[in-house]
Each structure stands twice: as structure tokens, then as C-alpha cells.
Coordinates of C-alpha atoms and ligand atoms in Angstrom, one line a residue:
M750 CA 14.3 5.8 39.8
S751 CA 15.0 2.1 39.9
L752 CA 11.9 0.2 39.1
N753 CA 13.1 -3.4 39.6
V754 CA 11.8 -6.5 41.2
Q755 CA 13.6 -9.7 42.0
C756 CA 12.1 -12.7 40.2
V757 CA 12.8 -16.4 40.6
A758 CA 12.2 -18.9 37.8
P759 CA 10.7 -22.4 38.5
N760 CA 14.2 -23.8 37.8
G761 CA 15.6 -21.6 40.7
R762 CA 17.3 -19.1 38.5
K763 CA 17.0 -15.5 39.8
W764 CA 17.0 -12.2 37.8
T765 CA 16.4 -8.5 38.4
Q766 CA 13.4 -7.5 36.3
P767 CA 12.8 -3.9 35.3
T768 CA 9.1 -3.1 35.5
G769 CA 8.8 0.5 34.2
L770 CA 8.5 2.2 30.9
F771 CA 11.9 2.9 29.3
I772 CA 11.9 6.5 28.0
N773 CA 15.0 8.6 27.4
N774 CA 17.2 5.8 28.9
Q775 CA 15.3 6.2 32.2
W776 CA 12.8 4.0 33.9
V777 CA 9.5 5.7 34.7
K778 CA 6.1 4.7 36.0
S779 CA 3.1 5.0 33.8
S780 CA 1.3 8.3 34.1
D781 CA -1.8 6.6 35.7
G782 CA 0.2 4.0 37.7
A783 CA -1.7 1.1 36.1
K784 CA 0.1 -2.2 35.7
I785 CA -0.4 -5.5 33.8
A786 CA 0.4 -8.9 35.4
S787 CA 2.7 -11.2 33.5
I788 CA 1.6 -14.7 33.9
N789 CA 3.7 -17.9 33.6
P790 CA 1.6 -20.0 31.2
A791 CA 3.1 -23.2 32.6
T792 CA 1.6 -22.6 36.0
A793 CA -1.0 -19.8 35.5
K794 CA 0.8 -17.9 38.3
E795 CA 1.9 -14.3 38.2
I796 CA 5.6 -13.7 37.6
T797 CA 5.4 -10.0 38.3
S798 CA 3.4 -7.0 37.1
V799 CA 4.8 -4.2 35.0
Y800 CA 3.7 -0.7 34.2
A801 CA 1.3 -0.2 31.2
G802 CA 1.8 3.0 29.1
T803 CA -1.0 5.4 28.4
E804 CA -1.6 7.6 25.4
K805 CA 0.2 10.4 27.4
D806 CA 3.2 8.0 28.0
V807 CA 3.4 7.2 24.3
D808 CA 3.4 10.9 23.5
T809 CA 6.3 11.4 25.9
A810 CA 8.2 8.6 24.3
V811 CA 7.6 9.9 20.8
K812 CA 8.9 13.3 21.9
A813 CA 12.0 11.7 23.3
A814 CA 12.5 9.8 20.0
R815 CA 12.0 13.0 18.0
A816 CA 14.6 14.8 20.1
A817 CA 17.1 12.0 19.8
L818 CA 16.7 12.1 16.0
N819 CA 17.7 15.8 16.0
D820 CA 20.4 15.4 18.6
P821 CA 24.0 15.5 17.1
S822 CA 25.0 12.6 19.4
W823 CA 22.8 10.3 17.2
R824 CA 22.0 12.4 14.1
D825 CA 25.7 13.0 13.3
L826 CA 27.1 9.7 14.5
S827 CA 28.9 8.0 11.7
G828 CA 27.6 4.7 10.4
L829 CA 30.8 3.1 11.5
D830 CA 30.2 4.1 15.1
R831 CA 26.5 3.2 15.0
G832 CA 27.6 -0.2 13.8
K833 CA 30.0 -0.6 16.7
M834 CA 27.3 0.3 19.2
M835 CA 25.0 -2.3 17.6
N836 CA 27.8 -4.8 17.7
R837 CA 28.3 -4.1 21.5
L838 CA 24.5 -4.7 21.9
A839 CA 24.8 -8.1 20.1
Q840 CA 27.6 -9.0 22.4
L841 CA 25.7 -8.0 25.5
I842 CA 22.7 -10.2 24.4
D843 CA 25.1 -13.1 24.0
D844 CA 26.6 -12.4 27.4
N845 CA 23.2 -12.4 29.0
K846 CA 21.6 -15.1 26.9
E847 CA 20.9 -17.5 29.8
T848 CA 19.0 -14.9 31.8
L849 CA 17.1 -13.7 28.8
A850 CA 16.2 -17.3 27.9
V851 CA 14.9 -18.0 31.4
I852 CA 12.8 -14.8 31.3
E853 CA 11.4 -15.7 27.8
T854 CA 10.5 -19.2 28.9
C855 CA 8.8 -18.0 32.1
D856 CA 6.8 -15.3 30.3
N857 CA 6.0 -17.1 27.0
G858 CA 6.1 -20.8 27.9
K859 CA 8.5 -22.0 25.1
P860 CA 10.9 -24.7 26.1
Y861 CA 14.1 -23.3 27.7
L862 CA 16.4 -24.9 25.3
V863 CA 14.5 -23.4 22.4
S864 CA 14.6 -20.0 24.0
L865 CA 18.3 -20.3 24.6
N866 CA 19.5 -22.0 21.3
D867 CA 17.0 -20.6 18.8
D868 CA 15.5 -17.3 20.0
M869 CA 18.6 -15.9 21.7
T870 CA 20.9 -16.8 18.8
E871 CA 18.5 -15.2 16.4
T872 CA 18.2 -12.1 18.5
A873 CA 21.9 -11.5 18.9
E874 CA 22.8 -12.5 15.3
T875 CA 20.1 -10.3 13.8
I876 CA 21.5 -7.2 15.6
R877 CA 25.0 -8.3 14.6
Y878 CA 24.0 -8.8 11.0
Y879 CA 22.5 -5.3 10.8
S880 CA 25.4 -3.7 12.6
G881 CA 27.5 -4.6 9.6
F882 CA 25.1 -2.7 7.3
A883 CA 25.3 0.5 9.4
D884 CA 28.3 1.9 7.4
K885 CA 27.2 0.5 4.1
I886 CA 23.9 2.4 3.6
F887 CA 24.5 4.8 0.7
G888 CA 23.0 6.0 -2.5
Q889 CA 24.0 6.3 -6.1
V890 CA 25.4 9.0 -8.5
I891 CA 23.2 9.3 -11.6
D892 CA 24.5 11.0 -14.7
T893 CA 22.0 12.7 -16.8
T894 CA 23.3 15.4 -19.2
T895 CA 26.7 17.0 -19.5
D896 CA 25.5 19.9 -17.3
K897 CA 23.6 18.0 -14.8
F898 CA 23.7 15.0 -12.6
A899 CA 22.0 13.8 -9.4
Y900 CA 23.0 11.8 -6.4
T901 CA 20.8 9.9 -4.0
M902 CA 21.2 9.4 -0.3
R903 CA 19.4 7.0 2.0
Q904 CA 18.2 8.7 5.1
P905 CA 16.4 7.5 8.2
V906 CA 12.6 7.4 7.9
G907 CA 12.3 9.1 11.3
V908 CA 10.5 8.1 14.4
C909 CA 9.5 4.4 14.0
G910 CA 6.7 2.8 16.1
Q911 CA 7.3 -0.9 16.4
I912 CA 4.5 -3.2 17.7
I913 CA 5.7 -6.6 18.8
P914 CA 3.8 -9.9 19.1
W915 CA 4.0 -12.5 21.9
N916 CA 5.1 -15.6 20.1
F917 CA 8.8 -14.7 19.7
P918 CA 9.0 -11.6 21.9
L919 CA 12.8 -10.8 21.8
S920 CA 13.6 -12.0 18.4
M921 CA 10.7 -10.1 16.8
A922 CA 12.0 -7.0 18.6
A923 CA 15.5 -7.7 17.1
W924 CA 14.0 -8.0 13.6
K925 CA 12.7 -4.5 13.9
L926 CA 15.4 -2.8 16.0
G927 CA 18.2 -4.1 13.8
P928 CA 17.4 -2.4 10.5
A929 CA 15.9 0.6 12.3
L930 CA 19.1 1.4 14.2
A931 CA 21.4 0.5 11.3
C932 CA 19.6 3.2 9.2
G933 CA 19.8 5.8 12.0
N934 CA 16.1 6.0 13.1
A935 CA 14.7 6.5 16.6
V936 CA 12.3 4.0 17.9
V937 CA 9.3 3.7 20.2
L938 CA 8.7 0.0 20.7
K939 CA 5.7 -1.6 22.3
P940 CA 6.0 -5.2 23.5
A941 CA 3.0 -7.5 23.5
E942 CA 1.3 -7.0 26.9
Q943 CA 1.4 -10.8 27.4
T944 CA 5.2 -11.0 27.1
P945 CA 7.0 -7.8 27.9
L946 CA 9.6 -9.1 30.3
S947 CA 12.6 -10.0 28.1
I948 CA 12.3 -6.8 26.1
L949 CA 12.3 -4.7 29.3
F950 CA 15.5 -6.5 30.3
L951 CA 16.9 -5.8 26.9
A952 CA 16.4 -2.0 27.5
N953 CA 19.2 -2.0 30.1
L954 CA 21.5 -3.6 27.6
I955 CA 20.6 -1.0 25.0
K956 CA 21.6 1.7 27.5
E957 CA 24.8 -0.2 28.4
A958 CA 25.8 -0.5 24.7
G959 CA 25.9 3.3 24.6
F960 CA 22.8 4.3 22.6
P961 CA 22.0 8.0 23.4
P962 CA 18.8 8.8 25.4
G963 CA 15.7 8.6 23.3
V964 CA 17.1 6.5 20.5
V965 CA 15.2 3.4 21.7
N966 CA 12.1 3.9 24.0
I967 CA 10.1 0.9 25.2
V968 CA 6.5 1.4 26.3
N969 CA 4.7 -1.7 27.4
G970 CA 1.0 -1.5 27.3
H971 CA -2.3 -2.7 26.0
G972 CA -2.7 -2.9 22.3
A973 CA -5.9 -0.9 22.2
V974 CA -4.3 1.9 24.3
A975 CA -0.5 2.2 23.9
G976 CA -0.5 0.4 20.5
A977 CA -3.3 2.5 19.1
A978 CA -1.7 5.7 20.5
L979 CA 1.5 4.8 18.6
A980 CA -0.3 3.9 15.3
S981 CA -2.4 7.1 15.3
H982 CA 0.3 9.5 16.6
M983 CA 0.8 12.5 14.3
D984 CA 4.5 12.6 14.9
V985 CA 5.3 9.0 14.2
D986 CA 6.7 8.4 10.7
K987 CA 6.5 4.7 10.4
I988 CA 4.7 1.7 12.0
A989 CA 6.1 -1.8 11.8
F990 CA 3.7 -4.4 13.1
T991 CA 3.7 -8.2 13.6
G992 CA 0.5 -9.8 14.8
S993 CA -2.9 -10.8 13.6
T994 CA -4.4 -9.7 10.3
A995 CA -7.5 -8.3 12.1
T996 CA -5.3 -6.0 14.2
A997 CA -3.1 -5.1 11.1
K998 CA -6.3 -3.8 9.4
Q999 CA -7.0 -1.5 12.3
I1000 CA -3.4 -0.3 12.4
M1001 CA -3.4 0.4 8.7
K1002 CA -6.5 2.6 9.2
M1003 CA -5.0 4.4 12.1
A1004 CA -1.7 4.9 10.4
S1005 CA -3.4 6.7 7.6
V1006 CA -4.0 9.8 9.8
N1007 CA -0.6 11.2 8.7
L1008 CA 0.2 8.7 5.9
K1009 CA 2.7 6.7 7.9
N1010 CA 5.0 4.4 6.2
I1011 CA 3.9 0.8 7.2
T1012 CA 5.3 -2.7 7.3
L1013 CA 2.9 -5.4 8.4
E1014 CA 3.6 -9.0 9.0
T1015 CA 0.4 -10.7 9.8
G1016 CA -1.4 -14.1 9.8
G1017 CA -1.1 -17.2 7.7
K1018 CA -2.5 -20.6 7.0
S1019 CA 0.5 -21.9 5.1
P1020 CA 0.2 -25.1 3.0
L1021 CA 2.7 -28.0 3.0
I1022 CA 2.3 -30.2 -0.1
V1023 CA 3.5 -33.7 -0.1
F1024 CA 3.8 -35.2 -3.7
D1025 CA 3.7 -38.9 -4.2
D1026 CA 7.4 -38.9 -5.2
A1027 CA 8.5 -37.3 -1.9
D1028 CA 10.9 -38.8 0.5
L1029 CA 8.2 -39.7 3.0
E1030 CA 10.3 -39.8 6.1
Q1031 CA 11.8 -36.4 5.4
A1032 CA 8.3 -34.9 4.6
V1033 CA 6.9 -36.3 7.9
E1034 CA 9.8 -34.9 10.0
W1035 CA 9.4 -31.4 8.5
A1036 CA 5.7 -31.4 8.5
H1037 CA 5.8 -32.1 12.2
I1038 CA 8.2 -29.3 13.0
G1039 CA 6.4 -27.0 10.6
I1040 CA 3.2 -27.0 12.7
M1041 CA 4.2 -28.3 16.2
Y1042 CA 7.4 -26.1 16.8
N1043 CA 6.8 -23.2 19.3
Q1044 CA 3.5 -24.8 20.4
G1045 CA 2.2 -24.1 16.8
Q1046 CA 2.3 -20.3 17.6
I1047 CA 4.1 -19.3 14.4
C1048 CA 2.6 -17.1 11.7
T1049 CA 4.4 -19.2 9.1
A1050 CA 3.3 -22.5 10.6
T1051 CA 2.6 -25.0 7.8
S1052 CA -0.8 -25.8 9.3
R1053 CA -2.5 -27.1 6.1
I1054 CA -0.9 -30.4 5.0
L1055 CA -1.9 -31.5 1.5
V1056 CA -1.0 -35.1 0.7
H1057 CA -1.2 -37.0 -2.6
D1058 CA -3.9 -39.6 -2.5
K1059 CA -1.5 -42.5 -3.2
I1060 CA 0.5 -41.9 -0.1
Y1061 CA -2.1 -40.3 2.1
D1062 CA -2.8 -43.2 4.5
R1063 CA 0.9 -43.9 4.9
F1064 CA 1.6 -40.2 5.6
V1065 CA -1.1 -39.9 8.2
E1066 CA 0.1 -43.0 10.1
A1067 CA 3.8 -41.8 10.0
F1068 CA 2.7 -38.3 11.1
K1069 CA 0.8 -39.7 14.1
A1070 CA 3.8 -41.8 15.0
Q1071 CA 6.1 -38.8 14.8
I1072 CA 3.8 -36.9 17.2
K1073 CA 3.9 -39.8 19.6
N1074 CA 7.7 -40.1 19.5
V1075 CA 8.7 -36.4 19.4
S1076 CA 5.9 -34.1 20.6
K1077 CA 6.6 -34.5 24.3
V1078 CA 4.4 -32.0 26.1
G1079 CA 5.8 -31.0 29.4
D1080 CA 7.5 -28.6 31.8
P1081 CA 9.3 -26.0 29.6
F1082 CA 12.4 -26.3 31.9
D1083 CA 12.6 -30.1 31.3
E1084 CA 15.2 -30.7 28.7
E1085 CA 13.1 -33.5 27.1
T1086 CA 10.2 -31.2 26.5
F1087 CA 9.3 -30.4 22.9
Q1088 CA 6.0 -28.6 23.5
G1089 CA 5.3 -26.2 26.4
P1090 CA 2.0 -24.4 27.3
Q1091 CA 0.1 -22.0 25.0
V1092 CA 1.0 -18.4 25.8
T1093 CA -2.3 -17.4 27.5
Q1094 CA -5.6 -18.8 28.7
A1095 CA -7.3 -16.9 25.9
Q1096 CA -5.2 -18.6 23.2
Y1097 CA -5.7 -22.0 24.9
E1098 CA -9.4 -21.6 24.9
R1099 CA -9.4 -20.3 21.3
I1100 CA -7.5 -23.4 20.1
L1101 CA -9.9 -25.8 22.0
S1102 CA -12.8 -24.0 20.4
Y1103 CA -11.4 -24.9 17.0
V1104 CA -11.6 -28.6 18.0
D1105 CA -15.3 -28.1 18.3
V1106 CA -15.4 -26.4 15.0
G1107 CA -13.5 -29.3 13.3
T1108 CA -15.8 -31.9 14.9
S1109 CA -18.9 -30.1 13.9
E1110 CA -17.6 -29.8 10.3
K1111 CA -17.3 -33.6 10.3
A1112 CA -13.6 -33.7 9.8
T1113 CA -11.9 -36.7 11.6
L1114 CA -10.2 -35.9 14.9
T1115 CA -7.2 -38.3 14.4
C1116 CA -5.3 -37.4 17.6
G1117 CA -5.3 -34.9 20.4
G1118 CA -8.0 -32.3 20.8
K1119 CA -7.9 -32.1 24.6
P1120 CA -6.2 -30.1 27.3
F1121 CA -3.0 -31.8 28.6
K1122 CA -3.1 -31.8 32.4
G1123 CA -0.2 -33.9 33.4
V1124 CA 2.3 -31.1 34.0
G1125 CA 3.2 -29.3 37.2
N1126 CA 0.3 -27.9 39.2
G1127 CA -2.2 -28.9 36.5
K1128 CA -3.2 -25.3 35.9
G1129 CA -1.0 -24.6 32.9
F1130 CA -2.3 -23.9 29.4
F1131 CA -1.1 -27.2 27.8
I1132 CA -2.9 -28.8 24.8
E1133 CA -2.4 -32.2 23.2
P1134 CA -1.0 -32.0 19.7
T1135 CA -4.1 -32.1 17.5
V1136 CA -4.6 -33.4 14.0
F1137 CA -7.7 -33.4 11.9
T1138 CA -7.8 -35.6 8.7
D1139 CA -10.4 -35.8 5.9
V1140 CA -10.4 -32.0 5.8
S1141 CA -11.6 -30.1 2.8
P1142 CA -11.1 -26.5 1.6
K1143 CA -14.6 -25.4 2.5
M1144 CA -14.1 -26.1 6.2
R1145 CA -13.3 -23.3 8.6
I1146 CA -10.5 -25.3 10.0
Y1147 CA -8.9 -25.4 6.5
Q1148 CA -9.3 -21.6 6.1
E1149 CA -8.8 -20.0 9.5
E1150 CA -5.6 -19.5 11.4
V1151 CA -5.7 -21.4 14.7
F1152 CA -2.2 -20.6 16.0
G1153 CA -1.7 -23.7 18.0
P1154 CA -0.5 -27.3 17.8
F1155 CA -3.3 -28.0 15.4
A1156 CA -2.8 -29.5 11.9
V1157 CA -5.3 -30.3 9.2
I1158 CA -4.6 -32.9 6.5
A1159 CA -6.4 -33.0 3.2
R1160 CA -5.8 -35.1 0.1
F1161 CA -5.2 -34.2 -3.6
K1162 CA -4.9 -36.2 -6.8
T1163 CA -3.0 -34.0 -9.3
E1164 CA -0.3 -31.3 -9.2
E1165 CA -2.8 -28.8 -10.6
E1166 CA -5.3 -29.6 -7.8
A1167 CA -2.5 -29.3 -5.2
V1168 CA -1.6 -25.8 -6.4
Q1169 CA -5.2 -24.7 -6.5
M1170 CA -5.8 -26.0 -3.0
A1171 CA -2.6 -24.4 -1.7
N1172 CA -3.7 -21.0 -3.1
D1173 CA -7.3 -21.4 -1.9
S1174 CA -6.6 -19.0 1.1
E1175 CA -6.8 -15.3 1.9
Y1176 CA -3.3 -15.7 3.3
G1177 CA 0.0 -16.0 1.5
L1178 CA 2.9 -16.2 4.0
G1179 CA 4.9 -19.4 3.9
S1180 CA 4.5 -22.6 1.9
A1181 CA 6.3 -25.9 1.7
L1182 CA 6.5 -28.7 -0.9
F1183 CA 8.0 -32.1 -0.9
T1184 CA 9.1 -33.8 -4.0
T1185 CA 12.2 -35.5 -5.5
N1186 CA 11.4 -34.1 -8.9
L1187 CA 13.6 -31.0 -9.4
T1188 CA 11.5 -29.6 -12.2
R1189 CA 8.3 -29.9 -10.4
A1190 CA 9.8 -28.3 -7.3
H1191 CA 10.7 -25.1 -9.0
R1192 CA 7.5 -25.1 -11.2
V1193 CA 5.3 -25.3 -8.2
A1194 CA 7.4 -22.9 -6.1
K1195 CA 6.8 -20.3 -8.8
R1196 CA 3.0 -20.8 -8.8
I1197 CA 2.4 -20.8 -5.1
E1198 CA 1.0 -17.5 -3.8
A1199 CA 3.3 -16.9 -0.8
G1200 CA 6.2 -14.7 0.3
M1201 CA 8.3 -17.8 1.1
V1202 CA 8.6 -21.3 -0.2
W1203 CA 10.5 -24.1 1.4
I1204 CA 11.5 -27.0 -0.9
N1205 CA 11.8 -30.2 1.1
S1206 CA 11.8 -28.3 4.4
S1207 CA 9.5 -26.1 6.4
N1208 CA 9.8 -22.9 8.4
D1209 CA 13.5 -22.2 7.8
S1210 CA 14.1 -18.6 8.8
D1211 CA 17.4 -16.8 8.7
W1212 CA 18.3 -13.1 9.4
R1213 CA 20.0 -13.0 6.0
I1214 CA 16.9 -13.9 4.0
P1215 CA 13.9 -11.6 3.4
F1216 CA 10.7 -12.5 5.3
G1217 CA 7.2 -11.4 4.6
G1218 CA 3.9 -12.2 3.0
V1219 CA 1.5 -11.5 0.1
K1220 CA -2.3 -11.3 0.1
Q1221 CA -3.6 -10.8 3.6
S1222 CA -0.3 -11.9 5.2
G1223 CA 1.3 -8.6 5.1
I1224 CA 3.0 -5.6 3.4
G1225 CA 6.7 -5.2 3.0
R1226 CA 9.7 -7.4 4.0
E1227 CA 11.8 -7.8 7.1
L1228 CA 15.3 -9.3 7.4
G1229 CA 18.0 -9.5 4.8
E1230 CA 19.2 -6.5 2.8
A1231 CA 15.5 -6.0 1.8
G1232 CA 14.7 -5.2 5.4
L1233 CA 16.7 -2.0 5.1
D1234 CA 14.3 -0.6 2.5
A1235 CA 11.6 -0.3 5.2
Y1236 CA 13.7 1.9 7.4
S1237 CA 15.4 4.3 4.9
S1238 CA 14.0 6.8 2.5
V1239 CA 15.8 7.8 -0.7
K1240 CA 16.5 11.5 -1.2
A1241 CA 17.5 12.7 -4.7
V1242 CA 19.7 15.7 -5.0
H1243 CA 19.8 17.4 -8.4
V1244 CA 23.0 19.3 -9.3
N1245 CA 23.2 21.9 -12.1
M1246 CA 26.7 22.7 -13.1
K1247 CA 25.9 25.2 -15.9
S1248 CA 25.9 28.8 -14.9
K1249 CA 23.3 30.1 -17.5
L1250 CA 20.1 28.5 -18.7
Ligands
ADP662 P1 -3.3 -11.4 19.5 O1 -4.7 -11.1 19.1 O2 -2.9 -12.7 19.3 O3 -2.9 -10.9 20.9 P2 -2.5 -9.0 18.1 O4 -2.3 -9.0 16.7 O5 -3.8 -8.4 18.6 O6 -2.4 -10.5 18.6 O7 -1.3 -8.4 18.9 C1 0.0 -8.1 18.4 C2 0.5 -6.8 18.9 O8 -0.4 -5.8 18.5 C3 0.5 -6.7 20.5 O9 1.7 -5.9 20.8 C4 -0.8 -6.0 20.8 O10 -0.7 -5.2 22.0 C5 -0.9 -5.0 19.6 N1 -2.2 -4.5 19.4 C6 -3.4 -5.2 19.6 N2 -4.5 -4.4 19.3 C7 -4.0 -3.3 18.8 C8 -4.5 -2.1 18.3 N3 -5.9 -1.9 18.3 N4 -3.7 -1.1 18.0 C9 -2.4 -1.2 18.0 N5 -1.8 -2.3 18.5 C10 -2.5 -3.3 18.9

């Protein structure tokens, strides 16, 4: 059955959009026929609607994945051939990157050039990077006594459920598919219901690359239905999730039904510390990117900016000027646009509600804080880049993740105070610090409670480098060689060479 519709982007580009559930390399309707509309956040208009999986559909997909795991065409495929298949997929992503970027921009709202140059590059390169690991996943030989030794092997974890967020739809799927496929697992992946379109398009490329039926199944659907069915399924061995901390807690509970292996990448309120010896221009440029890139919808966004008292006023003025000069809010297909719409009306309203919180907490609204209506039909979910100053650690806007173009700036007087303020958070994902003092840079990097530290930079991310959080920002690591640990389990084989006891 072909479940496709023809779509046209606002820039005139056309594409064929799959709308079904992808199970066993086939497109199927959901069992109850229900669909979810995908909305273009720049116009608030429907792009198309796609099928939403039920608990029954998730069960069908899990059975397909289990069968694939036991099928010789996948189970016995050599690492070398698995790697070649993944490499073909990476190439197909490159070959289709313009179409994929158009879809991503229509569905998510991020500027087209960001989709094309950042998200699509990361997607293809992550799959390509992990393709190289597929024939390099092996164990050790461990000598014990003259009569005995053991060897270890690294085997797939099994059926992996992967729950994807809406802020980087395709690249977050690649972060999870790459290591899972390199290690020989089978996958049931659930896109975020707000942004499923690019991942559904990817499904056809997975089939074209030669992956056997059932190795990758994609079931779009509501979190509370399809996501929950996956997290609580008795025959799913692992859940990998990226999204909010609140949802991660529910998933962790559900995953306990059969003691699933879990990796969780959750929320953040990452600090960015600017010491008085910092290169101010450099700090301002990165501080701006660190919170305003991707409409501020980044779990690692450095949304709490801590500035030394001596340079505070200069920093605030320069930061405001940077917003004025660089943060051009506009049509995501306009090449000049830095900031597109927020992903959904719900997110847009949530961010604006935090403007009220900040104002009622008596922080100073230094710029922004309002909807931006000057784009297209005036119905898109655009928000002015927003900055609160005179913020203190007790305030909700200092502690809570807003997930938008919303920065808070606070001041400190000593290094000790800066570290304390940085660590005064339930989260521990990213962190950045700006100083020209080498010793201080590494001393502070060691003390910050975070999974990642950027020295004189913010929000660098690279498929070769482990990514993840501490505290309530997550469990486990994705990317880099460390990302393989989450998708392989070590089996020890004990060998006795002595014939009698
Ligand atoms: P947001 O609140 O910003 O939409 P979530 O963390 O809730 O972010 O969503 C991230 C992903 O988790 C999405 O794919 C969503 O469908 C899924 N999800 C949401 N709620 C649940 C749930 N109760 N169980 C499993 N998955 C869920």
C-alpha cells in the first residue's frame, strides 16, 4: 500500500510525503485509522496529517523487530556488511538533504539553511561515523589461571525503543539509530508527534539502503499512547529517550516493568559564566548563540548567563546589541533569518507565560518579551528574543527550563560564588565558561556539575564526542565511542581446558 501525499513547501519545493506507520519495511495505516495533523509553525497551517500508532500498532512493530533480530539476514550479517549498509544510508541522506531540510523546516520551523547545513550534515555524519564502528565492536580475552581463561563478546541489547523529541527531529533519530544499528540491534522508533515528517521520509531511505524488514520500524504517535506503549512493552529490551525531565521520570517508571535498559537525555538550565578577564566580544558572541540558536529550543542551551560584577553592565549592553544585529526573526526560508517560529502554539504560549513569571518576580525585562507578528500571515508562533537581567537564583526564571529564546542574566563577585551559582540547579547538562586564565578555566571545568563544559565557547556538539548529563539531566551517554555502550551488552564466556577437577 502506498500511503503518500504530495506536499508543497512555502518556497515552492515539492516532495512526496509518506504518511503511514513503517513496520517490516511496509507502509500501513494505524489500527484505528486515527491521524495527527502536522502544522507549519511559521503559518499555523496544516502541512498534512499522518497516521498515529496505537498500543496494538506498537505491539506489531515490536514483534517485527523481534523477528528481525532472530532472522539470519540481520542476526548473521557481518559487521563489515552492516557497516556498508549504514554507509549507504548516510550517502542517501546526503543525496536527499535538500528535500529533508525543506521538510524539517516546514515541520519544525528552524531556518532552512540551519536545517540544511547543520541538521542534515549531523544526521548523515552520525550514521557514517557509526558505520565505521560496525566491524570494530569486539570483546577481550582474559587470562586467569593456566587451566582457564575467558573471553568477552559484545552483543546487541535486543529490541530498542527510541523516543525522539521535536527540536532536532532527524538528527536526534540519527544519534539513536547510528549506535543501535552498528551494534546489530532492531529498533522501534517513535518520532515526536509534532514533527514526524522528516523521519517518515527517512524510512524509505532505510529500506533503499538494504536493511532487512523489521530492523527499523517507525511508529509515529502520541507520547501518552504510542510512547507509553513502547516504554511499558514487556518485549522491549531498551528505551532511549530524549525530551523533558518530567516525561523521562514517567518513562523510567514504565521501563521498570521488565527492567529495561535505559538512556535518558533530558532537560537543562545550563550556566554560562563570564569572568572579568574574559574576551568580552568572544563571550557575547557565544552567549548569544548558546541561547538563541534553534529558537532557544535546545536542551543544552546556556540559558543562565552569570557575569562578573565588574563587567556586568558592559556585557549586558553588548549582548543587547548582538541580539539587535544578529537575531533576525523572520520567514525560515529567508536566507537572512536567524530565528524562526517556536515549534508549536503550546511552546509559544509556555514561553510567553514565563515572561509574566519573570516580571512578577521583579527581574528586569531588558528586551523582547512579546510575540513577533511581522512575518508572513501573522499567525506564526514567533517570539521576540527575550532577556531578563537582575535575576537571582531564587527566581523561577533562574531555575526552570523555558526552552525558548529567553535568557536570564545574573551577577557574581568571586569565582567561588560563580561556581556555587552555576551548580545551584537540579539540572546538569551543559555549561560554559569564559576566561583567558588557563588555570582557572580547567579548575572551574572540574568543579561544574555538568556532563559537558565548553571553555570559551558554547553548545559545540560533535558526533565524535560523548553527550549527556548528570543530576536530573539524564542517564547514560550518546555519541562518540561511549555511545556504543548503551547499545551492546557484554557476555563473558568462561573456558576450562583441564579435563579433571
Ligand atoms: P514536550 O513536553 O516538549 O513535548 P516530551 O518530553 O513530552 O516533550 O516529548 C518528547 C518525546 O516523548 C515525544 O516523542 C513524545 O511523544 C514522547 N512522550 C511524551 N509523553 C510520553 C509518555 N508518557 N510516554 C512515552 N513517551 C512520551
